[in-house]
PDB file of C-alpha atoms in Angstrom:
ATOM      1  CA  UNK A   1       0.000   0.000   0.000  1.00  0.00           C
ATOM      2  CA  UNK A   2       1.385   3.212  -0.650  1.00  0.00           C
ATOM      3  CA  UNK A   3       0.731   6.406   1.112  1.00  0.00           C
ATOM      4  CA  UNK A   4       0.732  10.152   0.314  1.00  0.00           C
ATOM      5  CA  UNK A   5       2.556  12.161   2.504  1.00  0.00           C
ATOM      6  CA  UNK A   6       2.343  16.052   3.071  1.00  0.00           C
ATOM      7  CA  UNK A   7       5.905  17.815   2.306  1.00  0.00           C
ATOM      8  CA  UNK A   8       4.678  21.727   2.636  1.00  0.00           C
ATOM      9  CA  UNK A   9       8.679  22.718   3.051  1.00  0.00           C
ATOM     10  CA  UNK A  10       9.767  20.703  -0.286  1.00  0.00           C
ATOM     11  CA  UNK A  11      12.991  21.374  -1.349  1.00  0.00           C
ATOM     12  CA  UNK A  12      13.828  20.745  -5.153  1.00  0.00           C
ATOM     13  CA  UNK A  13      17.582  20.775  -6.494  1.00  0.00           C
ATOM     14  CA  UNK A  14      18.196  20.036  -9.758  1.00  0.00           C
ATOM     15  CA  UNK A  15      22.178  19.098 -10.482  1.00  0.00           C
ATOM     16  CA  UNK A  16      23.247  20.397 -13.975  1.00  0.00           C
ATOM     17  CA  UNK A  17      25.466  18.701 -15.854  1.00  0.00           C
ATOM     18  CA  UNK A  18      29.006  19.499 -16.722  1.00  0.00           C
ATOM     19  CA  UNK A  19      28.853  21.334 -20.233  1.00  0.00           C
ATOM     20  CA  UNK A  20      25.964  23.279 -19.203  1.00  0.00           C
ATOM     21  CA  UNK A  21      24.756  26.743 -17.695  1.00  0.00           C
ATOM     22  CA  UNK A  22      21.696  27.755 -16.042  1.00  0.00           C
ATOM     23  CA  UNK A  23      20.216  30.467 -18.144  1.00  0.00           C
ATOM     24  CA  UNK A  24      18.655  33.001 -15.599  1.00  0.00           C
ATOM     25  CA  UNK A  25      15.907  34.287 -17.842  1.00  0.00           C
ATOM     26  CA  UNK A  26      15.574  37.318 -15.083  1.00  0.00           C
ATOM     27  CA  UNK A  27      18.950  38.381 -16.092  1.00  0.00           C
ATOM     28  CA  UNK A  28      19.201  37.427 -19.637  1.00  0.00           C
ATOM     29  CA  UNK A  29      19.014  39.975 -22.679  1.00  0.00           C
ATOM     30  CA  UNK A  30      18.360  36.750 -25.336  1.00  0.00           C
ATOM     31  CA  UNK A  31      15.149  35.029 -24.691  1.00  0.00           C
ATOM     32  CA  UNK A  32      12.519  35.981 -22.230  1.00  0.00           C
ATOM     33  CA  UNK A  33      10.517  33.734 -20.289  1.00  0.00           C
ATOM     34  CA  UNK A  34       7.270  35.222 -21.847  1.00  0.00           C
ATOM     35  CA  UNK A  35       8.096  33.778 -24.966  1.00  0.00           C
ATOM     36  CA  UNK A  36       8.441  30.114 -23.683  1.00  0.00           C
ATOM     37  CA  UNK A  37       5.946  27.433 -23.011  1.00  0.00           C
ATOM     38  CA  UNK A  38       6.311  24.206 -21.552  1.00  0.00           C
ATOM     39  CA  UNK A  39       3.519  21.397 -22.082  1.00  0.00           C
ATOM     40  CA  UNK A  40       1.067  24.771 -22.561  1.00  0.00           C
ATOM     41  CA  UNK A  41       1.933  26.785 -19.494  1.00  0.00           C
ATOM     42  CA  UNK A  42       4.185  29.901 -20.076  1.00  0.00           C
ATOM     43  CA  UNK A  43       7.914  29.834 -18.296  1.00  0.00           C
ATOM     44  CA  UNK A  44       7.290  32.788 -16.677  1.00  0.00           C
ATOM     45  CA  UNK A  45       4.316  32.096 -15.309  1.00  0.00           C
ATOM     46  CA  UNK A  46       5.977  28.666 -13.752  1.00  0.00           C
ATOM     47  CA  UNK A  47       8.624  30.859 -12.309  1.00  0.00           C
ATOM     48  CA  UNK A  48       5.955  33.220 -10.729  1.00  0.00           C
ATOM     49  CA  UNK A  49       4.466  30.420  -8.956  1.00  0.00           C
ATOM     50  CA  UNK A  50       3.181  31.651  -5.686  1.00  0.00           C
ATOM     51  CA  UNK A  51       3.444  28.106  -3.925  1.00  0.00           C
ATOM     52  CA  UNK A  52       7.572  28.363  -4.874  1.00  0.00           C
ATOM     53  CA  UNK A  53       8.916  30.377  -2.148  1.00  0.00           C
ATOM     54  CA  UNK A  54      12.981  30.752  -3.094  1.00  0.00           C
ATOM     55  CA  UNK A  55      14.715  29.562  -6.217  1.00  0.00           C
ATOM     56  CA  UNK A  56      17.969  29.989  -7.284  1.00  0.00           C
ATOM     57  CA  UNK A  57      20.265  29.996 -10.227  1.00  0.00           C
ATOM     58  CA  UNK A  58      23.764  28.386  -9.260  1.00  0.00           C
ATOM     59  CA  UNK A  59      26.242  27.491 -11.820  1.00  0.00           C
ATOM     60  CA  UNK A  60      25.894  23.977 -11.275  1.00  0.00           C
ATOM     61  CA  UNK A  61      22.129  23.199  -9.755  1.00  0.00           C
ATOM     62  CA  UNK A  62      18.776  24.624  -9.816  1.00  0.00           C
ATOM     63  CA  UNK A  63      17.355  24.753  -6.442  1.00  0.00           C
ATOM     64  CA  UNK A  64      13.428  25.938  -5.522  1.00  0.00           C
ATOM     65  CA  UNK A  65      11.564  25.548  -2.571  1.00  0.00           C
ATOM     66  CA  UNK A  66       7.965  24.809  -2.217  1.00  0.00           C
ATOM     67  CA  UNK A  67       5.019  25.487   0.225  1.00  0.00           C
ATOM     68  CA  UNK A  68       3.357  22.663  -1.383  1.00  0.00           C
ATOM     69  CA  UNK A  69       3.503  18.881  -2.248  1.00  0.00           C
ATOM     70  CA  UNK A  70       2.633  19.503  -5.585  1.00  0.00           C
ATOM     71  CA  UNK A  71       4.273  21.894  -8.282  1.00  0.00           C
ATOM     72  CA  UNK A  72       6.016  22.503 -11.648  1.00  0.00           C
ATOM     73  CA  UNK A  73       8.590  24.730 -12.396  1.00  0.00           C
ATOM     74  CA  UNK A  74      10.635  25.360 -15.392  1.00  0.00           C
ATOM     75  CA  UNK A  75      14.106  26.711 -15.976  1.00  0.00           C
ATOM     76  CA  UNK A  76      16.486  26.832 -19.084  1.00  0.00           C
ATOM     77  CA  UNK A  77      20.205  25.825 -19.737  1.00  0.00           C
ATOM     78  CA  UNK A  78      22.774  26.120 -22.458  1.00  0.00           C
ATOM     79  CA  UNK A  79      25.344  23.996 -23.619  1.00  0.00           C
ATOM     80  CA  UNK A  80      28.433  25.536 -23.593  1.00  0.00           C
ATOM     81  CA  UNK A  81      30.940  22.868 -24.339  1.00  0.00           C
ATOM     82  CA  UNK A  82      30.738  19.755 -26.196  1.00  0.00           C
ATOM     83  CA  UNK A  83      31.682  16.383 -24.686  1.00  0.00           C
ATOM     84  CA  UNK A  84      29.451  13.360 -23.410  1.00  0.00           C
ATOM     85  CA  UNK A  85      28.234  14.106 -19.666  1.00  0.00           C
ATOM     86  CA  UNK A  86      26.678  12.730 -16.920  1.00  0.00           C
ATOM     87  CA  UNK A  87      23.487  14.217 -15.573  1.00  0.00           C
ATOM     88  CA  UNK A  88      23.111  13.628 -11.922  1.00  0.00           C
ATOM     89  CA  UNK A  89      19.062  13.029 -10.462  1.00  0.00           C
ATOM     90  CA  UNK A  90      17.466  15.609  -9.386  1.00  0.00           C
ATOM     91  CA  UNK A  91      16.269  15.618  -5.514  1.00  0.00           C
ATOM     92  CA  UNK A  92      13.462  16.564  -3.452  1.00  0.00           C
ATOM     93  CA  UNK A  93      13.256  16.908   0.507  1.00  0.00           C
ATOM     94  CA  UNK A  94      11.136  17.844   3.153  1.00  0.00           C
ATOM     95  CA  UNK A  95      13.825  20.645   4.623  1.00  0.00           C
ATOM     96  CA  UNK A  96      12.506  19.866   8.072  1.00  0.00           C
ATOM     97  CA  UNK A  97      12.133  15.895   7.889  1.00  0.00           C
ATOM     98  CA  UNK A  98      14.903  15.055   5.526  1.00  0.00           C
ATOM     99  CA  UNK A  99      13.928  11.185   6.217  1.00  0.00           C
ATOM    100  CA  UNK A 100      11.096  11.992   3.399  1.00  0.00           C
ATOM    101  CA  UNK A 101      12.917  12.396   0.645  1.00  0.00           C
ATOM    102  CA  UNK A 102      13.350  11.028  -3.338  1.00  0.00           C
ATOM    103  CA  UNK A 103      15.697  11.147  -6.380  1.00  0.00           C
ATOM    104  CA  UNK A 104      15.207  10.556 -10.001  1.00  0.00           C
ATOM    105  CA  UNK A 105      17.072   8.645 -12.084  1.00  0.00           C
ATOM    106  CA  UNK A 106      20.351   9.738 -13.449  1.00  0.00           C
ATOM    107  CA  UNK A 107      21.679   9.685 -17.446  1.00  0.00           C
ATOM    108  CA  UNK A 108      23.399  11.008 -19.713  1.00  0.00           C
ATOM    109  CA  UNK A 109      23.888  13.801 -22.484  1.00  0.00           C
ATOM    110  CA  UNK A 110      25.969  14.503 -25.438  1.00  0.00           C
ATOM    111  CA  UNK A 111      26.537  18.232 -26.443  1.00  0.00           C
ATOM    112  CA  UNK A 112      28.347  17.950 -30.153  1.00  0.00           C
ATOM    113  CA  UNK A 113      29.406  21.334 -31.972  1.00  0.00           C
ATOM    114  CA  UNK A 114      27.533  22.911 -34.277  1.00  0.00           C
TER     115      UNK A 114
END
């Protein structure tokens, strides 16, 4: 039998892989996150999210925090050097029970030049 459990403090961070920037579309002069959708829901709407209470852009991770055990959020990278990498799983806590926590799988990428 398995169980939902409440995780209002949920703490996403998303690993990036080597090869790879986090594109801060708050700083960016390229694209802006009004012009992107993801499965129908605009970017910047995803980042506006009221249940997301911090996120932030690190050079090597995405990291958001929710009030809620439910949420999407969207974010955008760019390859910046070819190779073959490894892309760690993403995980998710509860920031005050860390015993409740999860991890996705992990894989790979290849970047090639243009």
């Amino acid at each position: 039998v398995r169980s939902k459990v409440s995780m209002p403090d949920a703490l996403v961070v998303d690993r990036i892989p080597a090869g790879f920037e986090v594109e801060n579309l708050n700083l960016s002069q390229g694209v802006s996150a009004e012009s992107l959708t993801v499965e129908g829901r605009n970017v910047a709407e995803s980042l506006q999210d009221r249940r997301i209470k911090h996120k932030e852009f690190r050079d090597d991770r995405f990291v958001a925090s929710f009030t809620s055990s439910t949420g999407k959020f969207a974010y955008m990278v760019r390859a910046v050097s070819p190779g073959t990498y490894v892309h760690p799983g993403a995980t998710v806590e509860d920031m005050y029970r860390p015993d409740l926590n999860a991890r996705t799988a992990s894989g790979s990428v290849t970047v090639t030049a243009p």
